[in-house]
Structures are given as structure tokens and as C-alpha cells.
GROMACS .gro file of C-alpha atoms in nm:
model
  259
    1MET     CA    1  14.206  17.074  -0.085
    2SER     CA    2  13.867  17.011  -0.243
    3THR     CA    3  13.579  16.821  -0.087
    4THR     CA    4  13.629  16.546  -0.345
    5ASP     CA    5  13.991  16.506  -0.239
    6ALA     CA    6  13.880  16.475   0.122
    7VAL     CA    7  13.641  16.192   0.031
    8ASP     CA    8  13.910  16.009  -0.166
    9ARG     CA    9  14.162  16.030   0.120
   10SER     CA   10  13.927  15.857   0.362
   11THR     CA   11  13.970  15.535   0.161
   12GLU     CA   12  14.332  15.515   0.283
   13ILE     CA   13  14.205  15.353   0.605
   14ALA     CA   14  14.200  14.982   0.532
   15PHE     CA   15  13.876  14.790   0.526
   16PRO     CA   16  13.849  14.551   0.687
   17LEU     CA   17  14.072  14.668   0.971
   18PRO     CA   18  14.372  14.434   1.018
   19PRO     CA   19  14.305  14.131   1.239
   20CYS     CA   20  14.506  14.035   1.544
   21ALA     CA   21  14.809  13.831   1.442
   22ASP     CA   22  14.807  13.641   1.771
   23GLU     CA   23  14.502  13.670   1.995
   24ARG     CA   24  14.703  13.532   2.287
   25ARG     CA   25  14.881  13.870   2.295
   26ALA     CA   26  14.558  14.071   2.300
   27PHE     CA   27  14.421  14.210   2.625
   28HIS     CA   28  14.076  14.062   2.692
   29THR     CA   29  13.787  14.161   2.914
   30GLU     CA   30  13.409  14.125   2.903
   31TRP     CA   31  13.091  14.277   3.042
   32PRO     CA   32  12.715  14.291   2.973
   33VAL     CA   33  12.546  14.556   2.760
   34ARG     CA   34  12.341  14.754   3.010
   35LEU     CA   35  12.029  14.963   2.967
   36GLY     CA   36  12.218  15.293   2.969
   37ASP     CA   37  12.431  15.177   2.674
   38THR     CA   38  12.137  15.136   2.437
   39ASP     CA   39  11.880  15.342   2.248
   40GLY     CA   40  11.501  15.313   2.225
   41GLU     CA   41  11.535  15.010   2.000
   42ALA     CA   42  11.780  14.838   2.240
   43ARG     CA   43  12.074  14.898   2.000
   44LEU     CA   44  12.421  14.957   2.147
   45ARG     CA   45  12.485  15.326   2.073
   46LEU     CA   46  12.804  15.471   1.924
   47ASP     CA   47  12.872  15.691   2.226
   48ALA     CA   48  12.851  15.381   2.447
   49VAL     CA   49  13.097  15.206   2.214
   50ALA     CA   50  13.331  15.505   2.253
   51ARG     CA   51  13.312  15.468   2.630
   52TYR     CA   52  13.381  15.096   2.596
   53LEU     CA   53  13.697  15.180   2.399
   54GLN     CA   54  13.807  15.420   2.673
   55ASP     CA   55  13.725  15.176   2.953
   56VAL     CA   56  13.904  14.879   2.798
   57GLY     CA   57  14.205  15.106   2.742
   58TYR     CA   58  14.209  15.202   3.109
   59ASP     CA   59  14.179  14.838   3.215
   60HIS     CA   60  14.458  14.744   2.973
   61LEU     CA   61  14.690  14.998   3.135
   62GLN     CA   62  14.633  14.833   3.473
   63ALA     CA   63  14.752  14.500   3.331
   64VAL     CA   64  15.082  14.600   3.164
   65ASP     CA   65  15.426  14.693   3.294
   66GLU     CA   66  15.456  15.065   3.377
   67GLY     CA   67  15.098  15.127   3.272
   68ASN     CA   68  15.067  15.350   3.579
   69LEU     CA   69  15.334  15.578   3.426
   70HIS     CA   70  15.136  15.623   3.104
   71GLN     CA   71  14.802  15.763   3.216
   72GLY     CA   72  14.778  16.055   2.972
   73TRP     CA   73  14.637  15.988   2.624
   74ILE     CA   74  14.473  16.203   2.358
   75VAL     CA   75  14.246  16.044   2.099
   76ARG     CA   76  14.330  16.184   1.754
   77ARG     CA   77  14.117  15.951   1.545
   78THR     CA   78  13.868  15.671   1.603
   79VAL     CA   79  13.738  15.430   1.340
   80ILE     CA   80  13.430  15.226   1.431
   81ASP     CA   81  13.299  14.960   1.195
   82MET     CA   82  12.948  14.857   1.302
   83LEU     CA   83  12.937  14.521   1.127
   84ALA     CA   84  12.663  14.331   1.311
   85PRO     CA   85  12.435  14.492   1.570
   86ILE     CA   86  12.474  14.442   1.944
   87GLY     CA   87  12.178  14.485   2.175
   88PHE     CA   88  12.068  14.526   2.535
   89GLY     CA   89  12.135  14.225   2.755
   90ASP     CA   90  12.400  14.078   2.527
   91ARG     CA   91  12.746  14.010   2.667
   92VAL     CA   92  13.045  14.155   2.485
   93HIS     CA   93  13.404  14.035   2.473
   94LEU     CA   94  13.658  14.310   2.409
   95ARG     CA   95  14.006  14.241   2.277
   96ARG     CA   96  14.267  14.517   2.247
   97TRP     CA   97  14.609  14.508   2.081
   98PRO     CA   98  14.853  14.745   1.903
   99SER     CA   99  14.857  14.747   1.524
  100ALA     CA  100  15.130  15.014   1.480
  101LEU     CA  101  15.332  15.255   1.691
  102SER     CA  102  15.605  15.512   1.718
  103ASN     CA  103  15.760  15.613   2.049
  104ARG     CA  104  15.496  15.882   2.125
  105TRP     CA  105  15.179  15.745   1.969
  106CYS     CA  106  15.015  15.425   1.857
  107ASN     CA  107  14.726  15.268   1.672
  108MET     CA  108  14.527  15.044   1.902
  109ARG     CA  109  14.283  14.792   1.758
  110ILE     CA  110  13.977  14.690   1.956
  111GLN     CA  111  13.734  14.416   1.869
  112VAL     CA  112  13.393  14.408   2.040
  113ARG     CA  113  13.226  14.072   1.976
  114SER     CA  114  12.900  13.974   2.141
  115GLU     CA  115  12.787  13.630   2.246
  116ASN     CA  116  12.478  13.669   2.023
  117GLY     CA  117  12.674  13.733   1.704
  118GLY     CA  118  12.720  14.111   1.715
  119LEU     CA  119  13.052  14.253   1.594
  120ILE     CA  120  13.226  14.589   1.606
  121GLU     CA  121  13.582  14.646   1.486
  122ALA     CA  122  13.755  14.967   1.595
  123GLU     CA  123  14.090  15.142   1.577
  124MET     CA  124  14.215  15.443   1.771
  125PHE     CA  125  14.513  15.668   1.698
  126LEU     CA  126  14.632  15.762   2.048
  127ILE     CA  127  14.897  16.018   2.146
  128HIS     CA  128  15.077  15.967   2.474
  129VAL     CA  129  15.107  16.297   2.663
  130ASP     CA  130  15.286  16.429   2.967
  131LEU     CA  131  14.992  16.550   3.176
  132GLU     CA  132  15.196  16.814   3.357
  133ALA     CA  133  15.370  16.953   3.049
  134GLY     CA  134  15.065  16.908   2.827
  135ARG     CA  135  15.260  16.780   2.527
  136PRO     CA  136  15.337  16.447   2.354
  137ALA     CA  137  15.580  16.236   2.555
  138ARG     CA  138  15.794  15.934   2.477
  139MET     CA  139  15.669  15.600   2.606
  140SER     CA  140  15.913  15.405   2.821
  141ASP     CA  141  16.109  15.115   2.671
  142ARG     CA  142  15.958  14.870   2.918
  143PHE     CA  143  15.604  14.985   2.835
  144MET     CA  144  15.667  14.965   2.460
  145ALA     CA  145  15.842  14.628   2.463
  146PRO     CA  146  15.532  14.405   2.429
  147MET     CA  147  15.384  14.645   2.173
  148LEU     CA  148  15.698  14.625   1.960
  149GLU     CA  149  15.681  14.246   1.971
  150ALA     CA  150  15.315  14.246   1.866
  151THR     CA  151  15.351  14.454   1.548
  152THR     CA  152  15.606  14.511   1.272
  153GLU     CA  153  15.499  14.874   1.211
  154HIS     CA  154  15.726  15.081   1.439
  155ARG     CA  155  15.736  15.409   1.245
  156LEU     CA  156  15.375  15.516   1.265
  157ARG     CA  157  15.304  15.867   1.134
  158TRP     CA  158  14.993  16.078   1.162
  159ARG     CA  159  14.807  16.153   0.841
  160ALA     CA  160  14.456  16.296   0.851
  161ALA     CA  161  14.189  16.106   0.663
  162LEU     CA  162  13.931  16.387   0.670
  163THR     CA  163  13.937  16.755   0.576
  164GLU     CA  164  13.725  17.038   0.711
  165ARG     CA  165  13.452  17.172   0.487
  166THR     CA  166  13.433  17.549   0.494
  167ASP     CA  167  13.144  17.611   0.254
  168GLY     CA  168  12.818  17.736   0.398
  169ASP     CA  169  12.612  17.442   0.274
  170GLY     CA  170  12.470  17.160   0.478
  171GLN     CA  171  12.216  17.135   0.756
  172ARG     CA  172  12.311  17.264   1.099
  173TRP     CA  173  12.162  17.274   1.447
  174GLN     CA  174  12.269  17.344   1.804
  175PHE     CA  175  12.437  17.079   2.019
  176PRO     CA  176  12.400  17.206   2.378
  177LEU     CA  177  12.662  17.088   2.625
  178ARG     CA  178  12.592  16.975   2.980
  179VAL     CA  179  12.804  16.992   3.293
  180THR     CA  180  12.839  16.613   3.286
  181ASP     CA  181  13.000  16.626   2.939
  182VAL     CA  182  13.322  16.779   3.073
  183ASP     CA  183  13.621  16.584   3.207
  184ARG     CA  184  13.875  16.682   3.473
  185TYR     CA  185  14.080  16.878   3.219
  186GLY     CA  186  13.791  17.100   3.112
  187HIS     CA  187  13.752  16.923   2.777
  188VAL     CA  188  13.432  16.768   2.649
  189ASN     CA  189  13.485  16.393   2.676
  190ASN     CA  190  13.553  16.198   2.358
  191ALA     CA  191  13.234  15.992   2.397
  192VAL     CA  192  13.022  16.310   2.386
  193HIS     CA  193  13.142  16.376   2.030
  194TRP     CA  194  12.989  16.040   1.944
  195GLU     CA  195  12.659  16.152   2.097
  196ALA     CA  196  12.661  16.420   1.826
  197ILE     CA  197  12.710  16.146   1.565
  198GLU     CA  198  12.406  15.968   1.707
  199GLU     CA  199  12.210  16.295   1.674
  200ALA     CA  200  12.311  16.314   1.306
  201LEU     CA  201  12.219  15.949   1.248
  202ALA     CA  202  11.876  16.009   1.404
  203ARG     CA  203  11.810  16.254   1.118
  204PHE     CA  204  11.989  16.054   0.851
  205PRO     CA  205  11.961  15.687   0.957
  206ARG     CA  206  12.205  15.413   0.856
  207THR     CA  207  12.176  15.042   0.911
  208SER     CA  208  12.462  14.801   0.977
  209PRO     CA  209  12.712  14.744   0.835
  210PHE     CA  210  12.860  15.094   0.827
  211ARG     CA  211  13.184  15.272   0.913
  212VAL     CA  212  13.238  15.593   1.105
  213VAL     CA  213  13.573  15.772   1.087
  214LEU     CA  214  13.599  16.052   1.344
  215GLU     CA  215  13.896  16.288   1.384
  216HIS     CA  216  13.954  16.562   1.638
  217ALA     CA  217  14.078  16.888   1.488
  218GLY     CA  218  14.070  17.072   1.819
  219PRO     CA  219  13.924  17.054   2.170
  220VAL     CA  220  13.567  17.138   2.263
  221MET     CA  221  13.555  17.319   2.596
  222ALA     CA  222  13.287  17.349   2.863
  223ASP     CA  223  13.167  17.698   2.766
  224ASP     CA  224  13.168  17.649   2.388
  225ASP     CA  225  12.858  17.701   2.176
  226VAL     CA  226  12.861  17.395   1.952
  227LEU     CA  227  12.688  17.341   1.619
  228ILE     CA  228  12.639  17.013   1.433
  229ARG     CA  229  12.669  17.052   1.056
  230THR     CA  230  12.596  16.772   0.810
  231TRP     CA  231  12.630  16.707   0.437
  232GLN     CA  232  12.518  16.412   0.228
  233GLY     CA  233  12.685  16.306  -0.093
  234ASN     CA  234  12.906  16.048  -0.262
  235GLY     CA  235  12.728  15.777  -0.065
  236ALA     CA  236  12.835  15.917   0.271
  237LEU     CA  237  12.716  16.144   0.551
  238GLN     CA  238  12.973  16.401   0.662
  239VAL     CA  239  12.944  16.558   1.008
  240GLN     CA  240  13.131  16.846   1.171
  241LEU     CA  241  13.112  16.983   1.523
  242GLU     CA  242  13.183  17.353   1.491
  243VAL     CA  243  13.272  17.625   1.740
  244ASP     CA  244  13.293  17.989   1.631
  245GLY     CA  245  13.277  17.886   1.266
  246SER     CA  246  13.563  17.635   1.272
  247ALA     CA  247  13.545  17.256   1.287
  248ARG     CA  248  13.661  17.086   1.606
  249THR     CA  249  13.545  16.738   1.508
  250LEU     CA  250  13.522  16.583   1.162
  251ALA     CA  251  13.337  16.262   1.083
  252ARG     CA  252  13.238  16.054   0.784
  253ILE     CA  253  12.975  15.778   0.789
  254GLU     CA  254  12.945  15.534   0.501
  255SER     CA  255  12.805  15.191   0.430
  256VAL     CA  256  13.049  14.901   0.396
  257GLN     CA  257  13.031  14.540   0.286
  258SER     CA  258  13.077  14.293   0.569
  259SER     CA  259  13.234  13.957   0.494
   0.00000   0.00000   0.00000
């Protein structure tokens, strides 16, 4: 598949992301934006947003039937639409709900709205896994019941939006890992991949509103030597995290029109 085809396929992800049909069904929590969540200009960083998405997911599991039986999840794709900036000291309200599912995976929508007018819309394609077997596992009927009631899309299938670039072009630089980047399973945590996106944006800045689509092609492990590679073209910035010459993370960053 050509690079042009890869760019065209990314448009298959709807913009704007679908709203919540009934906010009374959405899980809600809130917290303040703290100093460690923000950059030198007091802007809420993308890696902090990624942690927010993980944290609200964990809290959501504590609030639903049989959530304790569904503790293993792999993030396959995350879409983050930075529509209006959120800053240090603001208070954010997070709402989380399913937009589509099958019996082993789901799309979860998350809205992050601040009390000062900031807005982030996000969606995550999550695969439920059996932690002992290390493979996708069926969700229980009781766990799925409220999700099935909240959406009409019950035959969700995975389809990649991004394709690895294998040409030798683009700018590249080292992305050293730290011991704190690694989770209990020996994988580099999902939020760390978003730190690499922040590194790319520091070299090629974007202002809100913009969209980032990030897909995981493979795990990054504690001892890996990681490179960031970037390309610019067709109005977008493409980013890959590479290990031993192959992409483990693919991302595309492009400006969007907010309503």
C-alpha cells in the first residue's frame, strides 16, 4: 500500500467523533489539572491526556458489574481531538461511554471538558484480554449488558487507519527509555508513546484544534532502542516509533476544523 493510500484511509475515522446519545448512561468523574500534567506554557500535555484516559477507564471498571473480572485491556488505537486548550489549575470533567463493541473488544468514547471552556474528544479501541493466557477473551454477558444497551453497533471489527512507512526518508532521533516507563508486564506504558508525540510536536508545533490518531503495531519493551521518525506532507505530520527498523507505533497529526 502506498503512502498516499495510508493518508486517505485515515479519513475513515469520523470527525467529529460521535456524541453520547444519552449522557445519563455515561460514567462521569472529575479532577483538577495538576502541575505535572502540563508543559512549560501550562498546557495539558498529550501524555497526560493519555493517562487521564487510562485512569478514567480504571475508575469506570470499579463502578460496573463484574468490572473486577475484566482487568486486562490492550489499547490498539487512540484518537485524541484537541479542540480547545486546557491548562494548569483548570478542573476537568471526564465522561466515558461505549460507541461500538463486539464480544472481545470495544470502542470507548471519552470527553474531557474543562470548566474554563477547554475540550478534548477521544476514542479508544480496546481489546479485552485474559491476563494469564495473554490472548483476547470474551467479555461476560453481565459486563456487556449496559454496553449493548448504550450502542447499536454490536459487530465492531478492527481496521487499521494508518500504515507503516518503510522508506528511508524523514527526520529521526533517539527516544531513550527510562525504568519508570515500564509497566508490570514489561511493556512501555501507553502514555509514554504519547510523550514521543510531544517530542515530535516540540520540533513541528501545532496549535489547537488538531487531531492525533495513534495505533500500536507492536509492543515496545524495556530494553528496546527506540527511534522517533517523522515526515511532513499532505497537511499532516506522521510519526513512527521504531525498534530494529520496524514501526511499533504509528501516528498522524493533522489540523481540524472545530465547530
